PDB file of C-alpha atoms and ligand atoms in Angstrom:
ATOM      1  CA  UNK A 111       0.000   0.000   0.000  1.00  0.00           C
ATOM      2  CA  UNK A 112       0.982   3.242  -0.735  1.00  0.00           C
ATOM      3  CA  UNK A 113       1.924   6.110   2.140  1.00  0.00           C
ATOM      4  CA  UNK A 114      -1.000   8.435   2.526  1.00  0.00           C
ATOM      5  CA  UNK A 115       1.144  11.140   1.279  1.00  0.00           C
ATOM      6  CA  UNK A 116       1.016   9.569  -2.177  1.00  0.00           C
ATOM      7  CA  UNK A 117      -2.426   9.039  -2.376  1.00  0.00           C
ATOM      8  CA  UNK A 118      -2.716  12.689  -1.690  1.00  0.00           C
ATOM      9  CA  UNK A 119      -0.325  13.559  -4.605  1.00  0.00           C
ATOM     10  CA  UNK A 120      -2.035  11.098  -6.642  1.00  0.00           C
ATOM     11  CA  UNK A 121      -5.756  12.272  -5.493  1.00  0.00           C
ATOM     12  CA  UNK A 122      -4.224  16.024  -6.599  1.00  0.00           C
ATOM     13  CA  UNK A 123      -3.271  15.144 -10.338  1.00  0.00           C
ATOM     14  CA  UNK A 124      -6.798  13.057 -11.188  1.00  0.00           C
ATOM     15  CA  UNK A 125      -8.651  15.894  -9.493  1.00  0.00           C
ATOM     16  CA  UNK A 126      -6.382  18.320 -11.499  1.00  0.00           C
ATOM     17  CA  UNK A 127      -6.738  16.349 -14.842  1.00  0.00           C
ATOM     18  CA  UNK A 128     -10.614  15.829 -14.486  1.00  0.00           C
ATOM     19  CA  UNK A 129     -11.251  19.749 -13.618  1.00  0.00           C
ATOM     20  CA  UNK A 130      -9.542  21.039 -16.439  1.00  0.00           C
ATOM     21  CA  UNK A 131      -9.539  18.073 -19.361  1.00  0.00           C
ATOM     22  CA  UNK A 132      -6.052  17.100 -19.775  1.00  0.00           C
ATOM     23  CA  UNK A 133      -4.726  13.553 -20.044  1.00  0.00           C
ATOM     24  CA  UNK A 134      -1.888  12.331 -17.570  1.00  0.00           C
ATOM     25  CA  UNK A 135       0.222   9.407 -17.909  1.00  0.00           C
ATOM     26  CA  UNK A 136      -0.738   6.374 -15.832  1.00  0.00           C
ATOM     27  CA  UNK A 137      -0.655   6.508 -12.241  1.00  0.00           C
ATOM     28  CA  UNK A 138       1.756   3.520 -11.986  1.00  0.00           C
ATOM     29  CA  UNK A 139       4.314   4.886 -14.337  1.00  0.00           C
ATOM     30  CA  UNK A 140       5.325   7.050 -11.064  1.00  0.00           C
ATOM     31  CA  UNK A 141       3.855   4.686  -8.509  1.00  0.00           C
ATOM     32  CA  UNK A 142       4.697   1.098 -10.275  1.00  0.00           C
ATOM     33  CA  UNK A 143       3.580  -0.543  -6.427  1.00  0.00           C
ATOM     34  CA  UNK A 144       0.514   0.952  -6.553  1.00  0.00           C
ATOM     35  CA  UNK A 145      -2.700  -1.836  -5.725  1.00  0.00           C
ATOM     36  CA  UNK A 146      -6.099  -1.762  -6.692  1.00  0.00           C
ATOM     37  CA  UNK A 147      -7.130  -0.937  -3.040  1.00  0.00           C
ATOM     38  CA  UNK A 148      -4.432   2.551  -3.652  1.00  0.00           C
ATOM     39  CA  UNK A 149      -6.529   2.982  -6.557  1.00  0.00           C
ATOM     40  CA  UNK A 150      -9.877   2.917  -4.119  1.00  0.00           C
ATOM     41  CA  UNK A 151      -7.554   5.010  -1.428  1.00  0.00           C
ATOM     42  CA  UNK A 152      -7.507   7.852  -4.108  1.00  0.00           C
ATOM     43  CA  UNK A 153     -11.362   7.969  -4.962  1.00  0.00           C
ATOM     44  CA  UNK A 154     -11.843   7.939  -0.892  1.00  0.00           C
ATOM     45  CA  UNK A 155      -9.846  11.389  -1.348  1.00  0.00           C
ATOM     46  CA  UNK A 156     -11.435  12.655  -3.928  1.00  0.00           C
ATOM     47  CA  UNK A 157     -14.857  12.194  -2.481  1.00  0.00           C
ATOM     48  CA  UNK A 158     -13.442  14.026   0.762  1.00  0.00           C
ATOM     49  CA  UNK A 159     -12.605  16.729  -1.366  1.00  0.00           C
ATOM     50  CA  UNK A 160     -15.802  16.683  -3.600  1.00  0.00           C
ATOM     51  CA  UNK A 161     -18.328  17.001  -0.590  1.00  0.00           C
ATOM     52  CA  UNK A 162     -15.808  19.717   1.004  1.00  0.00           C
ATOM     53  CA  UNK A 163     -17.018  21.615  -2.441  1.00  0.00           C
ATOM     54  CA  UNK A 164     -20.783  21.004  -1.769  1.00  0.00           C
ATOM     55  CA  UNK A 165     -20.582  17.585  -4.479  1.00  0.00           C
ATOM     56  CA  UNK A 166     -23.181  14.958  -4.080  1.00  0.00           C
ATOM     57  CA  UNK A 167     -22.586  11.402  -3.986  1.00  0.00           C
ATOM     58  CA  UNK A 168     -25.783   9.872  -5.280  1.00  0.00           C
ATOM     59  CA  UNK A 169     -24.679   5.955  -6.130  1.00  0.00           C
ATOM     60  CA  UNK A 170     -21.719   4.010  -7.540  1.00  0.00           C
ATOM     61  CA  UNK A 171     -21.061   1.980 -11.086  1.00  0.00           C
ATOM     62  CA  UNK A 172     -19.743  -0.994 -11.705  1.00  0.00           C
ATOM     63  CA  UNK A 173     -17.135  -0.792 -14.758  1.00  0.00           C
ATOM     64  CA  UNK A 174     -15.503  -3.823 -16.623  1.00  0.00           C
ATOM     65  CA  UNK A 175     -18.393  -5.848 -16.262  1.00  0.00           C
ATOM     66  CA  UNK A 176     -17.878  -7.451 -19.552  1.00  0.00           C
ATOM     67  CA  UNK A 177     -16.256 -11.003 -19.635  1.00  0.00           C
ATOM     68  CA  UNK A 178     -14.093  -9.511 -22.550  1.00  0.00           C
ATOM     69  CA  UNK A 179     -13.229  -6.603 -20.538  1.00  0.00           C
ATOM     70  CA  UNK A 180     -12.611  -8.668 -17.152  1.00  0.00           C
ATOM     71  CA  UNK A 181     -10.482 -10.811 -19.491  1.00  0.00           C
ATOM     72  CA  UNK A 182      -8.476  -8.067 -20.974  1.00  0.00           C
ATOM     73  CA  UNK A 183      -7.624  -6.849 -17.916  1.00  0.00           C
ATOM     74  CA  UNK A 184      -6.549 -10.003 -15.906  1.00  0.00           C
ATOM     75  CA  UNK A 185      -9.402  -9.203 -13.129  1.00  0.00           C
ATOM     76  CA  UNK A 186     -12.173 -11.277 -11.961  1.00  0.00           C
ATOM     77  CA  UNK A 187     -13.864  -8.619 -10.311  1.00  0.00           C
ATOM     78  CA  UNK A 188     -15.874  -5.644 -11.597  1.00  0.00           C
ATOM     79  CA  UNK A 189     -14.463  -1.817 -10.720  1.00  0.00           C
ATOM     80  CA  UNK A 190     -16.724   0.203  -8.813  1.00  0.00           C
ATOM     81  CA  UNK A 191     -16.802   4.105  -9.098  1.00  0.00           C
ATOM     82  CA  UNK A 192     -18.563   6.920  -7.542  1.00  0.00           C
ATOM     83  CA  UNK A 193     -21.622   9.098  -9.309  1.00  0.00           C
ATOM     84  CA  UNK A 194     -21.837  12.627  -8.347  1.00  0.00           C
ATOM     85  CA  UNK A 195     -25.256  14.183  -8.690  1.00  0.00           C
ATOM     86  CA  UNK A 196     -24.143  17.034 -10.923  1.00  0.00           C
ATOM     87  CA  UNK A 197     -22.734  14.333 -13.489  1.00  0.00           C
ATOM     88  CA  UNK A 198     -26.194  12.914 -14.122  1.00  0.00           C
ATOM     89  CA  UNK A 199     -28.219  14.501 -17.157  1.00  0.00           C
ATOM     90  CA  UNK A 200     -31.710  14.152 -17.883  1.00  0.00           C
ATOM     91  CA  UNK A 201     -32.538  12.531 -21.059  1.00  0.00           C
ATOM     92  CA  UNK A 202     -34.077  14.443 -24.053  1.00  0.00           C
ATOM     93  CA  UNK A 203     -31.710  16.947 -23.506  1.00  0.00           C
ATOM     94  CA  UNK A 204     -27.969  18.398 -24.051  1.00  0.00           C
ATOM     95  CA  UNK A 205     -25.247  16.658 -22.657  1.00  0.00           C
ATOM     96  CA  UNK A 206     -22.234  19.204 -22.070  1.00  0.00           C
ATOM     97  CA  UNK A 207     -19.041  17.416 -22.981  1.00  0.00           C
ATOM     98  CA  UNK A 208     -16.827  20.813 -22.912  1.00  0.00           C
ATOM     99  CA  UNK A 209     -14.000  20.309 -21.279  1.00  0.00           C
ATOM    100  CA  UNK A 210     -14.210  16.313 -21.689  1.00  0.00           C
ATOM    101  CA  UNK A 211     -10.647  14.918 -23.766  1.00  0.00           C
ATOM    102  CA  UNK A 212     -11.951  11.764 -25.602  1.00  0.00           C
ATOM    103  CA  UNK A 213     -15.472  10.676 -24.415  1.00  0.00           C
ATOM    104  CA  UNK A 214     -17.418   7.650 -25.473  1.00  0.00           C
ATOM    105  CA  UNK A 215     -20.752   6.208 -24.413  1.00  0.00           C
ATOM    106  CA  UNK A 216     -22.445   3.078 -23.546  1.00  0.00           C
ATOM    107  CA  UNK A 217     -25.268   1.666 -22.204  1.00  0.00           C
ATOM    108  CA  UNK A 218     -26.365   0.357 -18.838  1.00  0.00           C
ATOM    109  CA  UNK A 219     -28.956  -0.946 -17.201  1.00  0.00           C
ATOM    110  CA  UNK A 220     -29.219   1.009 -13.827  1.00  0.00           C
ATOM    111  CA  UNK A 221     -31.192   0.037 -10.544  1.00  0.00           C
ATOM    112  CA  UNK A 222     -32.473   2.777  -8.171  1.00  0.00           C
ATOM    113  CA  UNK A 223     -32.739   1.273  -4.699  1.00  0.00           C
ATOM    114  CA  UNK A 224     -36.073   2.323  -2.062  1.00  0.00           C
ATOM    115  CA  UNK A 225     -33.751   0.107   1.235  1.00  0.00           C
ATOM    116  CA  UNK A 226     -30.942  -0.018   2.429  1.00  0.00           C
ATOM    117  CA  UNK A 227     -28.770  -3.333   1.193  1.00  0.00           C
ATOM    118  CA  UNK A 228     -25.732  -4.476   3.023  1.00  0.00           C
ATOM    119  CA  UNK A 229     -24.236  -7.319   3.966  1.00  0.00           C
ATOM    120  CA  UNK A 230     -21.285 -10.175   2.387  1.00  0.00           C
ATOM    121  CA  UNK A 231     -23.251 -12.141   0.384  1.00  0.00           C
ATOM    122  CA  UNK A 232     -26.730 -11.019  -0.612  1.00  0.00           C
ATOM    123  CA  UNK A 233     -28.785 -12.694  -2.872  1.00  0.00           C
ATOM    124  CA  UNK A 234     -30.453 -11.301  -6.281  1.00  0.00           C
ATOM    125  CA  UNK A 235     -33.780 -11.917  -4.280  1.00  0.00           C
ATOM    126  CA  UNK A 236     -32.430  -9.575  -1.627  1.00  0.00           C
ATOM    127  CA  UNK A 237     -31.413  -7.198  -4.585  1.00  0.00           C
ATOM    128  CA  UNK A 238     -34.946  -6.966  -6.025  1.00  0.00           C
ATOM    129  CA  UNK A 239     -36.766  -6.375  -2.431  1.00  0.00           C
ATOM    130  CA  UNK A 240     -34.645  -3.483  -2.263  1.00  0.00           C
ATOM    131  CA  UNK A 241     -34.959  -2.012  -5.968  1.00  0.00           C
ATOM    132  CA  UNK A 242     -37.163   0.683  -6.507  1.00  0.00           C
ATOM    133  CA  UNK A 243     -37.328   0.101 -10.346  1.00  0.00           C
ATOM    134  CA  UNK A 244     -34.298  -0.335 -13.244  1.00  0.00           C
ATOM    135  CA  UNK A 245     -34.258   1.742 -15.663  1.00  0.00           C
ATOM    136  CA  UNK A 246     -32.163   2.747 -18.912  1.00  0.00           C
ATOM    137  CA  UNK A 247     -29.061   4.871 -18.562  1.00  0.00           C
ATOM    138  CA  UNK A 248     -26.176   6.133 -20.711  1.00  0.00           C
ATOM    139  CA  UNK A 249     -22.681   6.507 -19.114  1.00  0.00           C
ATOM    140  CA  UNK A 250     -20.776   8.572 -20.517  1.00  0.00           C
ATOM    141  CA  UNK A 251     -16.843   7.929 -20.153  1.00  0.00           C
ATOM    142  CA  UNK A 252     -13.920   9.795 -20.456  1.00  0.00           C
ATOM    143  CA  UNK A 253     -10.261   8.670 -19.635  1.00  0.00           C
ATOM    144  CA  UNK A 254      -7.875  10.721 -18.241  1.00  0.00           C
ATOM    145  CA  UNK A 255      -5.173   8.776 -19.405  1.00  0.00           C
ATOM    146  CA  UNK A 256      -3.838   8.925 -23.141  1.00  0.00           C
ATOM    147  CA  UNK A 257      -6.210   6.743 -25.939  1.00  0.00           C
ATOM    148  CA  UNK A 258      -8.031   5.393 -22.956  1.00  0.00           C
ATOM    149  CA  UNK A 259      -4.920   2.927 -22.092  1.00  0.00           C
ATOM    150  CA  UNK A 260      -4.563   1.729 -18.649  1.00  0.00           C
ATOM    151  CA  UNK A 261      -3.783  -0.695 -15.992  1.00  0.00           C
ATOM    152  CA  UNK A 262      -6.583  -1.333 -13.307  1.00  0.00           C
ATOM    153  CA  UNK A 263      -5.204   0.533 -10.048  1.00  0.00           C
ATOM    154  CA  UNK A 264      -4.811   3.554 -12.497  1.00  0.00           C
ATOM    155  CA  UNK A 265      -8.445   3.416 -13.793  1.00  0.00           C
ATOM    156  CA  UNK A 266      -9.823   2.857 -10.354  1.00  0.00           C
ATOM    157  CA  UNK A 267      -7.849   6.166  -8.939  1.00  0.00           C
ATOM    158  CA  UNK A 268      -9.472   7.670 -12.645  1.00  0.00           C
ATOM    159  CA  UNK A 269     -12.959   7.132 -11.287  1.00  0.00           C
ATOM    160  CA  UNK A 270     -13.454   4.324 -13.419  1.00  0.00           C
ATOM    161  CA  UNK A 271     -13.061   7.070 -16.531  1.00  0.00           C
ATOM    162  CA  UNK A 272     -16.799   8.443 -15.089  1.00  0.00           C
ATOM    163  CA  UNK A 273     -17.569  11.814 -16.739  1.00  0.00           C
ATOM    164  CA  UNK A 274     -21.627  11.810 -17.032  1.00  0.00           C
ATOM    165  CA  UNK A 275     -24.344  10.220 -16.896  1.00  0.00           C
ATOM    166  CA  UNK A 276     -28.155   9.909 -18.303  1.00  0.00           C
ATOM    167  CA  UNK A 277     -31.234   8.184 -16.606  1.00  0.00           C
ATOM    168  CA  UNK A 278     -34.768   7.777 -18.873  1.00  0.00           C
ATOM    169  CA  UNK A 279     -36.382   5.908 -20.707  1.00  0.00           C
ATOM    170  CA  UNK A 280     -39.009   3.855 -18.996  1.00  0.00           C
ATOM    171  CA  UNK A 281     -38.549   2.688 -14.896  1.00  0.00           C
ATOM    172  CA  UNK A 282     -39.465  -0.823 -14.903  1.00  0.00           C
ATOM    173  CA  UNK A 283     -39.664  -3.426 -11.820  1.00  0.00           C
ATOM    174  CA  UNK A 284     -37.029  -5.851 -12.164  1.00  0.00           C
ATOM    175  CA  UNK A 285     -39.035  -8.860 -11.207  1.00  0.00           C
ATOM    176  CA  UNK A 286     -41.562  -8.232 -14.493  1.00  0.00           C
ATOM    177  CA  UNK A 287     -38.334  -8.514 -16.810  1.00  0.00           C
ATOM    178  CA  UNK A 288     -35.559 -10.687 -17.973  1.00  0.00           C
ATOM    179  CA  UNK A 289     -33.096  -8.851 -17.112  1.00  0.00           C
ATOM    180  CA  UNK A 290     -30.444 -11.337 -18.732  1.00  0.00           C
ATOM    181  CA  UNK A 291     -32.103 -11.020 -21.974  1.00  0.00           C
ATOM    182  CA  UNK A 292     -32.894  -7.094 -22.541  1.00  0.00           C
ATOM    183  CA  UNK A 293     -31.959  -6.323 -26.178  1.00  0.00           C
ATOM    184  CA  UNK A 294     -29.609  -2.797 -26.103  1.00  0.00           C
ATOM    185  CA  UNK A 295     -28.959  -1.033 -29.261  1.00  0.00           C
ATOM    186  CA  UNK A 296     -26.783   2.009 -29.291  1.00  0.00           C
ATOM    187  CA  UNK A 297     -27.619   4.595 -32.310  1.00  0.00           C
ATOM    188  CA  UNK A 298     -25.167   7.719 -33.174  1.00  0.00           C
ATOM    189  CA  UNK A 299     -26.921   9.704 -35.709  1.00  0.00           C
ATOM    190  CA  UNK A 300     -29.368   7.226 -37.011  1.00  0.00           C
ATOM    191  CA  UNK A 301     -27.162   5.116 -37.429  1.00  0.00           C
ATOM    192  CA  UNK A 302     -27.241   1.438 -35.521  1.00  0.00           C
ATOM    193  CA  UNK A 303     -23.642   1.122 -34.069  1.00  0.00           C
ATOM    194  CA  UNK A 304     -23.641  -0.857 -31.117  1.00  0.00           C
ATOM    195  CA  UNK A 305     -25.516  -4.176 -29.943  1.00  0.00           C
ATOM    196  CA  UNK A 306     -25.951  -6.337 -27.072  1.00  0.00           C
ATOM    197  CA  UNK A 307     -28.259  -8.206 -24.528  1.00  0.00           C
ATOM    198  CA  UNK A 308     -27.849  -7.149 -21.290  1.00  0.00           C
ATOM    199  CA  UNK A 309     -26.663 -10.493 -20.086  1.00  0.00           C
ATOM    200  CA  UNK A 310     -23.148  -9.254 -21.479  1.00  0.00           C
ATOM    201  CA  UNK A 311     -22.579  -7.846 -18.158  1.00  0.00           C
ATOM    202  CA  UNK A 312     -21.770 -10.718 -15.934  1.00  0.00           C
ATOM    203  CA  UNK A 313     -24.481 -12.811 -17.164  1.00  0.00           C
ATOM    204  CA  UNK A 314     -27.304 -10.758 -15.318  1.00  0.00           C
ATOM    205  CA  UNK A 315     -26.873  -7.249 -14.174  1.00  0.00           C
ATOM    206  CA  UNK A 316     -28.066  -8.266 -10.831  1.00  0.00           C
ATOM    207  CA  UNK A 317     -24.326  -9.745 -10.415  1.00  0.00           C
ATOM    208  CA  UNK A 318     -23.026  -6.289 -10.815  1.00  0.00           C
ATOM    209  CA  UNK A 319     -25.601  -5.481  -7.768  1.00  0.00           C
ATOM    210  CA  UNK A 320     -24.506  -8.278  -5.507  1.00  0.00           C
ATOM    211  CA  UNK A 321     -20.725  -7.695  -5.950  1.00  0.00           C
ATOM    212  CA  UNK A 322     -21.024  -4.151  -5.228  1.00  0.00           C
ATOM    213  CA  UNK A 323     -22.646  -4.572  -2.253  1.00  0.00           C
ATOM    214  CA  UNK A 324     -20.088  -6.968  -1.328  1.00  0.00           C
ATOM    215  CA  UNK A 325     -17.003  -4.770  -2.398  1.00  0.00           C
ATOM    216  CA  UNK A 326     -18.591  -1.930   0.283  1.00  0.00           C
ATOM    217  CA  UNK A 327     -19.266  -4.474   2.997  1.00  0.00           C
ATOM    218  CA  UNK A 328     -15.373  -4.888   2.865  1.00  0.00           C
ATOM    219  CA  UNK A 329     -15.124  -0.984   2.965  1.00  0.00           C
ATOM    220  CA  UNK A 330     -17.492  -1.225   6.238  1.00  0.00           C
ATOM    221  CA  UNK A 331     -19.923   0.144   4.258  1.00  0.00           C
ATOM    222  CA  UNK A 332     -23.936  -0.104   2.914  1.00  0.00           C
ATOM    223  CA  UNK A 333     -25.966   0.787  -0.271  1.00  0.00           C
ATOM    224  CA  UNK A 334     -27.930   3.345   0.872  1.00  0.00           C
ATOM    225  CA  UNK A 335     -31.611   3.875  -0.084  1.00  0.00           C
ATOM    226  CA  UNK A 336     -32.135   6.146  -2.653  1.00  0.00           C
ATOM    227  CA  UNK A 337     -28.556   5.184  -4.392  1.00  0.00           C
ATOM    228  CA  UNK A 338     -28.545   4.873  -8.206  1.00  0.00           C
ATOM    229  CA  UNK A 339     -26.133   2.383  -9.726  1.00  0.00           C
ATOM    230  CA  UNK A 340     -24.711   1.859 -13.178  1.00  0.00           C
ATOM    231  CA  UNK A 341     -24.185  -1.712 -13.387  1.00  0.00           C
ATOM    232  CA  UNK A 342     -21.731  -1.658 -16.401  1.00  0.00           C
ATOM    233  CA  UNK A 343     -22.069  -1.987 -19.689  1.00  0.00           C
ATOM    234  CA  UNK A 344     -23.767  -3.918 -22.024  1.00  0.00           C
ATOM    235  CA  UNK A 345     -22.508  -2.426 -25.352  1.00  0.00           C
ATOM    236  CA  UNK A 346     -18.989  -1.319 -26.112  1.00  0.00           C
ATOM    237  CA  UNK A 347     -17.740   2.336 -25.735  1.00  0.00           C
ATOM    238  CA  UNK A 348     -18.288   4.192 -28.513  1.00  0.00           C
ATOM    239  CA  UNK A 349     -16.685   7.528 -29.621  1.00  0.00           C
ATOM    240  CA  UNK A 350     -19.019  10.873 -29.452  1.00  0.00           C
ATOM    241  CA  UNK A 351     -18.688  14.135 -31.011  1.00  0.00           C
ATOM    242  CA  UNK A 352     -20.542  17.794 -30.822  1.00  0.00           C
ATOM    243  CA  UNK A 353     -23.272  17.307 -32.413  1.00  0.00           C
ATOM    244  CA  UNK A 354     -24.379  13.847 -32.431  1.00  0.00           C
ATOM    245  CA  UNK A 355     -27.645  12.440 -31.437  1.00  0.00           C
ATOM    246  CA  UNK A 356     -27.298   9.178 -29.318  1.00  0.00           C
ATOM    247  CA  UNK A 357     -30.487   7.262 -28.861  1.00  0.00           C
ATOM    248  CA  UNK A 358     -30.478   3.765 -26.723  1.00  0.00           C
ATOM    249  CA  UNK A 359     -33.399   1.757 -27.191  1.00  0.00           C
ATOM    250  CA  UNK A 360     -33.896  -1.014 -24.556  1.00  0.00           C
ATOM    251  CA  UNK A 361     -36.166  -3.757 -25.235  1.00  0.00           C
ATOM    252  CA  UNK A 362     -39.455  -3.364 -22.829  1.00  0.00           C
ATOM    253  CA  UNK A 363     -37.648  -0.588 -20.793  1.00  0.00           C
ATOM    254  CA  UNK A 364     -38.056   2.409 -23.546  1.00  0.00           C
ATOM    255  CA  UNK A 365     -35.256   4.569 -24.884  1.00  0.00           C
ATOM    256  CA  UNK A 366     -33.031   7.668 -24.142  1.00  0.00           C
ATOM    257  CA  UNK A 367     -32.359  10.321 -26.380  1.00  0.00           C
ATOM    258  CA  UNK A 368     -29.295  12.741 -26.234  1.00  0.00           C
ATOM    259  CA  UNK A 369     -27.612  15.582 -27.918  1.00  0.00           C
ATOM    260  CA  UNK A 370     -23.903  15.926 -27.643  1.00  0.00           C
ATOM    261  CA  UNK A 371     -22.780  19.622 -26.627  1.00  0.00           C
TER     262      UNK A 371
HETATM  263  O1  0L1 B   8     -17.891   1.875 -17.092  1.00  0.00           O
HETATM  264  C1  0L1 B   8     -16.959   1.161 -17.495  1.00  0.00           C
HETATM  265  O2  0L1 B   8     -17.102  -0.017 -17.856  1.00  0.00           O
HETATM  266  C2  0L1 B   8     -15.577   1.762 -17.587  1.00  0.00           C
HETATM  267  C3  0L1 B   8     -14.658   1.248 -16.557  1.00  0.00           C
HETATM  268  C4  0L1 B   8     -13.321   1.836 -16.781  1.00  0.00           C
HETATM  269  C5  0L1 B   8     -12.645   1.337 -17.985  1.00  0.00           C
HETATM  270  C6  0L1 B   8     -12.888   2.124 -19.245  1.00  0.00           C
HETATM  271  O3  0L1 B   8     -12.719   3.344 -19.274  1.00  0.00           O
HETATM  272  O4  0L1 B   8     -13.199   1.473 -20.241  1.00  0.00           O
HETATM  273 MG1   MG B   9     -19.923   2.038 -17.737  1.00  0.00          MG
END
């Protein structure tokens, strides 16, 4: 583990790159012992330094969800990140992505919970009691490190590349769907670019749900009620531009709509 003194250093060059746009080089080019939990030591510091500026934290996401992804990187586990409420857009609207370096988007299935859910091991029963509804999102990524290339303790102290987020389309109960079966496709400009059933992430998204909840049991910590969470993506990350339209249709769950500022 790193000194705390590093994580501070390190917590001052994301927070640095992520105000003002710039890419850095990876974290462990400087720190080559840094761990995964250093990566989670960092966010820890930013959030301190987020609420100290009146920030929000309104729910996590789970990132490298994908068996590809999970492959690619050598883990077994998904990354978790934090969501601040002023990174979540409504849908319908602009998205500002001024000041962003390279974003992409994908799309997630998210859950909104109405209890509390803690605990090592709950169950995807447990999950569903204490889901409000799910309902379609858009993350919107952005690395701070050079053509989105990374290691995993780097990408955790990065966030998990989070730069926005969009909620819509149509809040569903989980228990009326399958949620290993929803049909995702991604559209940039009319154009069909990205597909995928929503079982790509971990074979259920309720996976994502349990392993968070596990992850912040370790941390001594709960899912509070009210919490939104991303629970990773189903389609790739695709590149966005000024301009474009972005539509995500869900099957039985409705679709989001987005312009690109
Ligand atoms: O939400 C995600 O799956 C992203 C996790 C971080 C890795 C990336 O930027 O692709
Ligand atoms: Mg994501």
């Amino acid at each position: 583990m790193l000194e705390q003194a590093a994580i501070t250093t390190i917590a001052d060059i994301v927070d640095e790159a992520q105000s003002n746009g710039h890419t850095i080089a990876k974290i462990t080019d400087a720190h080559p012992g840094m761990t995964i939990d250093d990566g989670y030591a960092v966010q820890d510091e930013l959030l301190r330094r987020w609420q100290a500026r009146g920030r929000e934290l309104i729910g996590y996401k789970a990132g490298l969800t994908s068996r590809a992804k999970m492959v690619q990187m050598g883990v077994d586990v998904p990354s978790f990140g934090m969501l601040m409420r002023d990174t979540c857009d409504a849908e319908g609207g602009v998205v500002p992505t001024t000041g962003l370096i390279h974003p992409r988007v994908e799309g997630e299935i998210a859950f909104v919970m109405k209890q509390e859910l803690s605990g090592p091991e709950v169950g995807a029963q447990d999950v569903y009691d204490a889901t409000d509804f799910v309902q379609p999102a858009i993350e919107i990524l952005d690395s701070r490190f050079e053509k989105f290339k990374f290691d995993l303790a780097s990408v955790v102290a990065d966030n998990g590349s989070s730069a926005r987020f969009v909620l819509g389309g149509r809040p569903r109960r989980p228990q009326e769907l399958d949620l290993s079966a929803i049909g995702i496709v991604l559209e940039i400009n009319g154009e069909p670019v990205a597909f995928a059933a929503s079982g790509a992430v971990l074979g259920h998204p309720v996976e994502a749900m349990r392993m968070l909840v596990s992850w912040l049991h370790t941390r001594g910590q709960s899912l509070p009620a009210g919490a939104v969470v991303l629970t990773g993506a189903a389609t790739e990350a695709l590149p966005i531009k000024t301009g474009d339209a972005i539509c995500a249709r869900f099957q039985d769950m409705g679709s989001i709509n987005m312009r690109v500022d």
